PDB file of C-alpha atoms in Angstrom:
ATOM      1  CA  GLN M 236      12.400  -0.152   5.147  1.00 52.00           C
ATOM      2  CA  GLN M 237      12.947   0.510   1.487  1.00 59.00           C
ATOM      3  CA  GLN M 238      13.330  -3.038  -0.277  1.00 90.00           C
ATOM      4  CA  VAL M 239      13.773  -1.182  -3.774  1.00 96.00           C
ATOM      5  CA  LYS M 240      15.910   2.227  -4.403  1.00 96.00           C
ATOM      6  CA  GLN M 241      15.774   3.990  -7.286  1.00 97.00           C
ATOM      7  CA  SER M 242      17.766   6.519  -9.056  1.00 96.00           C
ATOM      8  CA  PRO M 243      17.917   9.358 -10.131  1.00 97.00           C
ATOM      9  CA  GLN M 244      14.963  11.163  -8.448  1.00 97.00           C
ATOM     10  CA  SER M 245      14.843  13.473 -11.973  1.00 97.00           C
ATOM     11  CA  LEU M 246      16.356  13.536 -15.129  1.00 97.00           C
ATOM     12  CA  ILE M 247      16.107  15.810 -18.206  1.00 98.00           C
ATOM     13  CA  VAL M 248      16.978  14.887 -21.684  1.00 97.00           C
ATOM     14  CA  GLN M 249      16.639  16.326 -25.037  1.00 97.00           C
ATOM     15  CA  LYS M 250      14.526  14.984 -27.885  1.00 97.00           C
ATOM     16  CA  GLY M 251      16.313  11.995 -29.405  1.00 97.00           C
ATOM     17  CA  GLY M 252      18.343  11.106 -26.474  1.00 97.00           C
ATOM     18  CA  ILE M 253      18.174   8.174 -24.203  1.00 97.00           C
ATOM     19  CA  SER M 254      16.779   8.171 -20.424  1.00 96.00           C
ATOM     20  CA  ILE M 255      18.118   5.880 -18.283  1.00 97.00           C
ATOM     21  CA  ILE M 256      16.788   4.882 -14.999  1.00 98.00           C
ATOM     22  CA  ASN M 257      18.356   2.504 -12.467  1.00 98.00           C
ATOM     23  CA  CYS M 258      16.877   0.430  -9.441  1.00 98.00           C
ATOM     24  CA  ALA M 259      18.671  -1.884  -6.961  1.00 97.00           C
ATOM     25  CA  TYR M 260      16.763  -4.642  -4.946  1.00 96.00           C
ATOM     26  CA  GLU M 261      17.484  -6.382  -1.263  1.00 94.00           C
ATOM     27  CA  ASN M 262      14.836  -9.196  -1.437  1.00 91.00           C
ATOM     28  CA  THR M 263      16.372 -12.295  -3.466  1.00 90.00           C
ATOM     29  CA  ALA M 264      13.001 -14.031  -2.914  1.00 88.00           C
ATOM     30  CA  PHE M 265      11.359 -11.033  -6.015  1.00 90.00           C
ATOM     31  CA  ASP M 266      10.793 -12.936  -9.159  1.00 88.00           C
ATOM     32  CA  TYR M 267       8.991 -10.000 -11.148  1.00 90.00           C
ATOM     33  CA  PHE M 268      10.018  -6.955 -12.136  1.00 93.00           C
ATOM     34  CA  PRO M 269       7.582  -4.465 -13.749  1.00 93.00           C
ATOM     35  CA  TRP M 270       8.022  -0.638 -14.917  1.00 96.00           C
ATOM     36  CA  TYR M 271       5.025   1.870 -14.535  1.00 96.00           C
ATOM     37  CA  GLN M 272       4.667   4.781 -16.197  1.00 97.00           C
ATOM     38  CA  GLN M 273       2.554   7.534 -14.235  1.00 97.00           C
ATOM     39  CA  PHE M 274       1.524  11.163 -15.675  1.00 96.00           C
ATOM     40  CA  PRO M 275      -0.101  13.647 -13.056  1.00 92.00           C
ATOM     41  CA  GLY M 276      -3.362  12.856 -12.309  1.00 88.00           C
ATOM     42  CA  LYS M 277      -3.338   9.293 -13.309  1.00 92.00           C
ATOM     43  CA  GLY M 278      -2.860   5.755 -12.059  1.00 94.00           C
ATOM     44  CA  PRO M 279       0.388   4.045 -13.152  1.00 95.00           C
ATOM     45  CA  ALA M 280       0.212   2.424 -16.276  1.00 95.00           C
ATOM     46  CA  LEU M 281       2.404  -0.987 -16.313  1.00 92.00           C
ATOM     47  CA  LEU M 282       5.168  -0.552 -19.392  1.00 94.00           C
ATOM     48  CA  ILE M 283       7.332  -3.491 -19.555  1.00 93.00           C
ATOM     49  CA  ALA M 284       8.124  -6.350 -17.001  1.00 92.00           C
ATOM     50  CA  ILE M 285      10.728  -9.014 -16.892  1.00 92.00           C
ATOM     51  CA  ARG M 286      11.540 -11.900 -14.994  1.00 89.00           C
ATOM     52  CA  PRO M 287      15.220 -12.808 -13.538  1.00 87.00           C
ATOM     53  CA  ASP M 288      15.691 -15.815 -16.026  1.00 88.00           C
ATOM     54  CA  VAL M 289      16.576 -13.409 -18.533  1.00 91.00           C
ATOM     55  CA  SER M 290      19.000 -10.849 -18.996  1.00 93.00           C
ATOM     56  CA  GLU M 291      16.998  -8.280 -21.461  1.00 95.00           C
ATOM     57  CA  LYS M 292      14.145  -7.451 -22.543  1.00 95.00           C
ATOM     58  CA  LYS M 293      12.725  -4.944 -25.768  1.00 96.00           C
ATOM     59  CA  GLU M 294       9.442  -3.531 -26.326  1.00 94.00           C
ATOM     60  CA  GLY M 295       9.530  -0.986 -28.830  1.00 95.00           C
ATOM     61  CA  ARG M 296      11.435   2.020 -27.710  1.00 96.00           C
ATOM     62  CA  PHE M 297      11.088   0.528 -23.841  1.00 96.00           C
ATOM     63  CA  THR M 298      14.561  -2.136 -22.656  1.00 96.00           C
ATOM     64  CA  ILE M 299      15.089  -3.479 -19.559  1.00 96.00           C
ATOM     65  CA  SER M 300      18.274  -4.745 -18.568  1.00 95.00           C
ATOM     66  CA  PHE M 301      18.294  -7.353 -15.731  1.00 95.00           C
ATOM     67  CA  ASN M 302      21.688  -8.122 -13.337  1.00 94.00           C
ATOM     68  CA  LYS M 303      20.722 -11.170 -11.037  1.00 93.00           C
ATOM     69  CA  SER M 304      23.772 -11.288  -8.981  1.00 93.00           C
ATOM     70  CA  ALA M 305      24.056  -7.346  -8.916  1.00 95.00           C
ATOM     71  CA  LYS M 306      20.496  -7.497  -8.103  1.00 95.00           C
ATOM     72  CA  GLN M 307      19.923  -4.489 -10.379  1.00 96.00           C
ATOM     73  CA  PHE M 308      17.735  -3.734 -13.071  1.00 97.00           C
ATOM     74  CA  SER M 309      17.612  -0.829 -15.187  1.00 97.00           C
ATOM     75  CA  LEU M 310      15.092   0.729 -18.099  1.00 98.00           C
ATOM     76  CA  HIS M 311      16.495   2.435 -21.196  1.00 97.00           C
ATOM     77  CA  ILE M 312      14.088   4.820 -22.960  1.00 97.00           C
ATOM     78  CA  MET M 313      15.625   5.068 -26.654  1.00 97.00           C
ATOM     79  CA  ASP M 314      14.734   7.907 -28.740  1.00 97.00           C
ATOM     80  CA  SER M 315      12.908  10.024 -25.933  1.00 97.00           C
ATOM     81  CA  GLN M 316       9.938  12.159 -27.085  1.00 96.00           C
ATOM     82  CA  PRO M 317       8.256  14.907 -25.101  1.00 96.00           C
ATOM     83  CA  GLY M 318       5.331  12.575 -24.936  1.00 96.00           C
ATOM     84  CA  ASP M 319       7.454  10.275 -22.406  1.00 97.00           C
ATOM     85  CA  SER M 320       7.667  13.221 -20.017  1.00 97.00           C
ATOM     86  CA  ALA M 321       6.349  11.463 -16.660  1.00 97.00           C
ATOM     87  CA  THR M 322       7.110  10.108 -13.665  1.00 98.00           C
ATOM     88  CA  TYR M 323       8.432   6.082 -13.884  1.00 98.00           C
ATOM     89  CA  PHE M 324       8.178   3.671 -11.010  1.00 98.00           C
ATOM     90  CA  CYS M 325      10.661   0.465 -11.086  1.00 97.00           C
ATOM     91  CA  ALA M 326       8.612  -2.066  -8.918  1.00 95.00           C
ATOM     92  CA  ALA M 327       9.450  -5.893  -7.570  1.00 94.00           C
ATOM     93  CA  SER M 328       7.275  -8.592  -6.485  1.00 90.00           C
ATOM     94  CA  LYS M 329       7.515 -12.139  -5.270  1.00 85.00           C
ATOM     95  CA  ALA M 330       6.117 -14.978  -7.860  1.00 59.00           C
ATOM     96  CA  ALA M 331       4.130 -16.517  -5.611  1.00 47.00           C
ATOM     97  CA  GLY M 332       2.005 -13.101  -4.618  1.00 52.00           C
ATOM     98  CA  ASN M 333       1.137  -9.861  -6.484  1.00 70.00           C
ATOM     99  CA  LYS M 334       2.412  -7.402  -3.379  1.00 87.00           C
ATOM    100  CA  LEU M 335       4.278  -5.041  -4.986  1.00 91.00           C
ATOM    101  CA  THR M 336       7.226  -3.295  -3.986  1.00 94.00           C
ATOM    102  CA  PHE M 337       7.544   0.012  -5.476  1.00 96.00           C
ATOM    103  CA  GLY M 338      10.766   2.619  -5.927  1.00 97.00           C
ATOM    104  CA  GLY M 339      10.924   6.116  -5.043  1.00 96.00           C
ATOM    105  CA  GLY M 340      10.132   6.988  -8.619  1.00 97.00           C
ATOM    106  CA  THR M 341      12.053   9.072 -11.468  1.00 98.00           C
ATOM    107  CA  ARG M 342      10.779  12.579 -12.900  1.00 98.00           C
ATOM    108  CA  VAL M 343      11.781  12.473 -16.535  1.00 98.00           C
ATOM    109  CA  LEU M 344      11.481  15.571 -18.456  1.00 98.00           C
ATOM    110  CA  VAL M 345      12.077  15.341 -22.099  1.00 97.00           C
ATOM    111  CA  LYS M 346      13.070  18.786 -23.606  1.00 96.00           C
ATOM    112  CA  PRO M 347      12.041  19.378 -27.433  1.00 91.00           C
TER     113      PRO M 347
ATOM    114  CA  ASP T 270     -13.504  -2.576 -22.285  1.00 60.00           C
ATOM    115  CA  ALA T 271     -13.637  -0.616 -19.023  1.00 77.00           C
ATOM    116  CA  GLY T 272     -10.583  -0.616 -17.054  1.00 92.00           C
ATOM    117  CA  VAL T 273     -10.280  -0.384 -13.148  1.00 96.00           C
ATOM    118  CA  THR T 274     -12.854   2.083 -11.997  1.00 97.00           C
ATOM    119  CA  GLN T 275     -12.559   4.323  -8.695  1.00 98.00           C
ATOM    120  CA  SER T 276     -14.997   6.402  -6.961  1.00 97.00           C
ATOM    121  CA  PRO T 277     -15.016   9.195  -6.073  1.00 97.00           C
ATOM    122  CA  THR T 278     -12.247  11.044  -8.027  1.00 96.00           C
ATOM    123  CA  HIS T 279     -11.731  13.520  -5.287  1.00 96.00           C
ATOM    124  CA  LEU T 280     -12.597  14.013  -1.529  1.00 96.00           C
ATOM    125  CA  ILE T 281     -12.168  16.013   1.293  1.00 98.00           C
ATOM    126  CA  LYS T 282     -12.469  15.058   4.805  1.00 98.00           C
ATOM    127  CA  THR T 283     -11.811  16.139   7.996  1.00 98.00           C
ATOM    128  CA  ARG T 284      -9.589  14.900  10.963  1.00 98.00           C
ATOM    129  CA  GLY T 285     -11.393  12.444  12.842  1.00 98.00           C
ATOM    130  CA  GLN T 286     -14.246  11.300  10.031  1.00 98.00           C
ATOM    131  CA  HIS T 287     -14.590   7.844   8.225  1.00 98.00           C
ATOM    132  CA  VAL T 288     -14.153   7.502   4.676  1.00 98.00           C
ATOM    133  CA  THR T 289     -14.836   4.720   2.223  1.00 98.00           C
ATOM    134  CA  LEU T 290     -13.397   4.488  -1.146  1.00 98.00           C
ATOM    135  CA  ARG T 291     -14.885   2.046  -4.053  1.00 98.00           C
ATOM    136  CA  CYS T 292     -13.249  -0.052  -6.928  1.00 98.00           C
ATOM    137  CA  SER T 293     -14.677  -2.343  -9.612  1.00 97.00           C
ATOM    138  CA  PRO T 294     -11.708  -4.357 -11.115  1.00 95.00           C
ATOM    139  CA  ILE T 295     -11.511  -5.286 -14.873  1.00 93.00           C
ATOM    140  CA  SER T 296     -14.552  -7.731 -16.112  1.00 92.00           C
ATOM    141  CA  GLY T 297     -12.832 -11.107 -15.332  1.00 89.00           C
ATOM    142  CA  HIS T 298     -10.199 -10.128 -12.451  1.00 90.00           C
ATOM    143  CA  LYS T 299     -10.982 -11.768  -9.345  1.00 90.00           C
ATOM    144  CA  SER T 300      -8.221  -9.712  -7.355  1.00 90.00           C
ATOM    145  CA  VAL T 301      -8.057  -6.529  -5.890  1.00 93.00           C
ATOM    146  CA  SER T 302      -4.966  -4.821  -4.323  1.00 94.00           C
ATOM    147  CA  TRP T 303      -5.010  -1.192  -2.820  1.00 97.00           C
ATOM    148  CA  TYR T 304      -1.942   1.237  -2.606  1.00 97.00           C
ATOM    149  CA  GLN T 305      -1.561   4.320  -0.697  1.00 98.00           C
ATOM    150  CA  GLN T 306       0.807   6.983  -2.848  1.00 97.00           C
ATOM    151  CA  VAL T 307       1.688  10.070  -0.873  1.00 96.00           C
ATOM    152  CA  LEU T 308       2.974  12.734  -3.207  1.00 92.00           C
ATOM    153  CA  GLY T 309       6.324  12.571  -4.467  1.00 91.00           C
ATOM    154  CA  GLN T 310       6.561   8.641  -3.330  1.00 94.00           C
ATOM    155  CA  GLY T 311       6.107   5.282  -4.756  1.00 95.00           C
ATOM    156  CA  PRO T 312       2.686   3.545  -3.820  1.00 96.00           C
ATOM    157  CA  GLN T 313       2.777   1.496  -0.976  1.00 97.00           C
ATOM    158  CA  PHE T 314       1.086  -1.735  -0.565  1.00 95.00           C
ATOM    159  CA  ILE T 315      -2.025  -2.061   1.874  1.00 97.00           C
ATOM    160  CA  PHE T 316      -4.144  -4.596   1.121  1.00 94.00           C
ATOM    161  CA  GLN T 317      -5.094  -7.357  -1.423  1.00 92.00           C
ATOM    162  CA  TYR T 318      -8.185  -9.516  -1.497  1.00 92.00           C
ATOM    163  CA  TYR T 319      -8.696 -12.687  -3.946  1.00 89.00           C
ATOM    164  CA  GLU T 320     -11.884 -14.431  -3.851  1.00 88.00           C
ATOM    165  CA  LYS T 321     -13.505 -12.125  -1.127  1.00 89.00           C
ATOM    166  CA  GLU T 322     -10.700 -13.059   1.018  1.00 91.00           C
ATOM    167  CA  GLU T 323      -7.908 -11.040   2.433  1.00 92.00           C
ATOM    168  CA  ARG T 324      -4.648 -12.347   1.162  1.00 89.00           C
ATOM    169  CA  GLY T 325      -2.072  -9.871   2.070  1.00 89.00           C
ATOM    170  CA  ARG T 326      -1.675  -6.651   4.557  1.00 93.00           C
ATOM    171  CA  GLY T 327       0.720  -4.139   3.994  1.00 93.00           C
ATOM    172  CA  ASN T 328       2.142  -2.256   7.249  1.00 94.00           C
ATOM    173  CA  PHE T 329      -0.662   0.114   7.937  1.00 97.00           C
ATOM    174  CA  PRO T 330      -2.368   0.374  11.122  1.00 97.00           C
ATOM    175  CA  ASP T 331      -5.671  -1.124  12.161  1.00 97.00           C
ATOM    176  CA  ARG T 332      -7.740   2.100  11.069  1.00 98.00           C
ATOM    177  CA  PHE T 333      -7.660   0.803   7.556  1.00 98.00           C
ATOM    178  CA  SER T 334      -9.569  -1.711   6.370  1.00 97.00           C
ATOM    179  CA  ALA T 335     -11.115  -3.543   3.201  1.00 97.00           C
ATOM    180  CA  ARG T 336     -13.234  -5.890   1.854  1.00 96.00           C
ATOM    181  CA  GLN T 337     -14.218  -7.522  -1.395  1.00 96.00           C
ATOM    182  CA  PHE T 338     -17.812  -8.236  -2.672  1.00 96.00           C
ATOM    183  CA  PRO T 339     -19.447 -11.045  -4.499  1.00 95.00           C
ATOM    184  CA  ASN T 340     -19.077  -9.103  -7.655  1.00 94.00           C
ATOM    185  CA  TYR T 341     -15.046  -8.643  -7.096  1.00 95.00           C
ATOM    186  CA  SER T 342     -15.230  -4.905  -6.356  1.00 97.00           C
ATOM    187  CA  SER T 343     -14.039  -3.381  -3.210  1.00 97.00           C
ATOM    188  CA  GLU T 344     -14.302  -0.979  -0.527  1.00 98.00           C
ATOM    189  CA  LEU T 345     -11.595   0.275   1.557  1.00 98.00           C
ATOM    190  CA  ASN T 346     -12.184   2.047   4.857  1.00 98.00           C
ATOM    191  CA  VAL T 347     -10.202   4.529   7.206  1.00 98.00           C
ATOM    192  CA  ASN T 348     -11.668   5.184  10.466  1.00 98.00           C
ATOM    193  CA  ALA T 349     -10.407   8.277  12.224  1.00 98.00           C
ATOM    194  CA  LEU T 350      -8.793   9.990   9.401  1.00 98.00           C
ATOM    195  CA  LEU T 351      -5.316  11.707  10.185  1.00 98.00           C
ATOM    196  CA  LEU T 352      -3.740  14.919   8.092  1.00 97.00           C
ATOM    197  CA  GLY T 353      -1.282  12.199   7.022  1.00 97.00           C
ATOM    198  CA  ASP T 354      -3.876   9.857   5.399  1.00 98.00           C
ATOM    199  CA  SER T 355      -3.846  12.840   2.623  1.00 98.00           C
ATOM    200  CA  ALA T 356      -2.647  10.836  -0.584  1.00 97.00           C
ATOM    201  CA  LEU T 357      -3.708   9.260  -3.767  1.00 97.00           C
ATOM    202  CA  TYR T 358      -5.546   5.669  -3.212  1.00 98.00           C
ATOM    203  CA  LEU T 359      -4.869   3.284  -6.003  1.00 97.00           C
ATOM    204  CA  CYS T 360      -6.576   0.181  -6.569  1.00 96.00           C
ATOM    205  CA  ALA T 361      -5.172  -2.690  -8.838  1.00 94.00           C
ATOM    206  CA  SER T 362      -6.696  -5.488 -10.275  1.00 91.00           C
ATOM    207  CA  GLY T 363      -5.690  -8.794 -11.429  1.00 87.00           C
ATOM    208  CA  GLU T 364      -6.590 -11.767 -12.955  1.00 82.00           C
ATOM    209  CA  SER T 365      -5.828 -14.261 -10.079  1.00 71.00           C
ATOM    210  CA  GLY T 366      -4.540 -14.473  -6.756  1.00 59.00           C
ATOM    211  CA  GLY T 367      -1.138 -15.068  -7.625  1.00 61.00           C
ATOM    212  CA  PHE T 368      -1.104 -12.522 -10.594  1.00 58.00           C
ATOM    213  CA  THR T 369       1.862 -10.529 -11.755  1.00 62.00           C
ATOM    214  CA  GLU T 370       0.441  -8.167 -13.679  1.00 81.00           C
ATOM    215  CA  ALA T 371      -1.321  -5.096 -11.598  1.00 85.00           C
ATOM    216  CA  PHE T 372      -3.572  -2.726 -13.829  1.00 90.00           C
ATOM    217  CA  PHE T 373      -4.607   0.281 -11.789  1.00 94.00           C
ATOM    218  CA  GLY T 374      -7.129   2.593 -11.694  1.00 96.00           C
ATOM    219  CA  GLN T 375      -6.640   6.368 -11.653  1.00 95.00           C
ATOM    220  CA  GLY T 376      -7.134   6.388  -8.028  1.00 97.00           C
ATOM    221  CA  THR T 377      -9.238   8.471  -5.319  1.00 97.00           C
ATOM    222  CA  ARG T 378      -7.233  11.888  -4.310  1.00 97.00           C
ATOM    223  CA  LEU T 379      -8.112  12.205  -0.575  1.00 98.00           C
ATOM    224  CA  THR T 380      -7.657  15.300   1.188  1.00 98.00           C
ATOM    225  CA  VAL T 381      -7.670  15.426   5.213  1.00 98.00           C
ATOM    226  CA  VAL T 382      -8.369  19.126   6.684  1.00 97.00           C
TER     227      VAL T 382
END
């Protein structure tokens, strides 16, 4: 049962462009929505996270948009750089615990 | 400050063997969780431990077990290895049992042949 669906599976963006990754969840008990960045051979690194009481959160070039009624959230990477080329995972968890349910991942390639 | 450390980094085992993976959480963190990441997929939750007690278990067979020690380090044990157990095994630590920020180690790459 895939509780968090992520799209697209991969995307290519030019340097300076905007990368947009979308996720949809099913479990309305989820209360915490982080995004992770993973480079080959490394563990996931926390990028940015949001709770459903806000609709948007921005940290540097990374922005999360959250739509509680649609049960969807997205990551926007502004001014994409070649160093942003990595796999990005959305995740969700319940407030009372920390079991993270991950999406399937999006491989992002930023072309110089 | 040291992050989450896992050992070994790579491991090759034969079908039917047993394996033990180790994790040391960030200093001051009392919770450890284990995840399995098959190539090309997102991590899947296996176990969470907090203060040496199991706080959660994912949908994995009983061949998988774990424990947490008084110093908050943890071991993941897998018995009777199958080819399908080949994956990157990730450990995440957090400050408390109800934490929401998980910090991952770089993982142990297990190959079962």
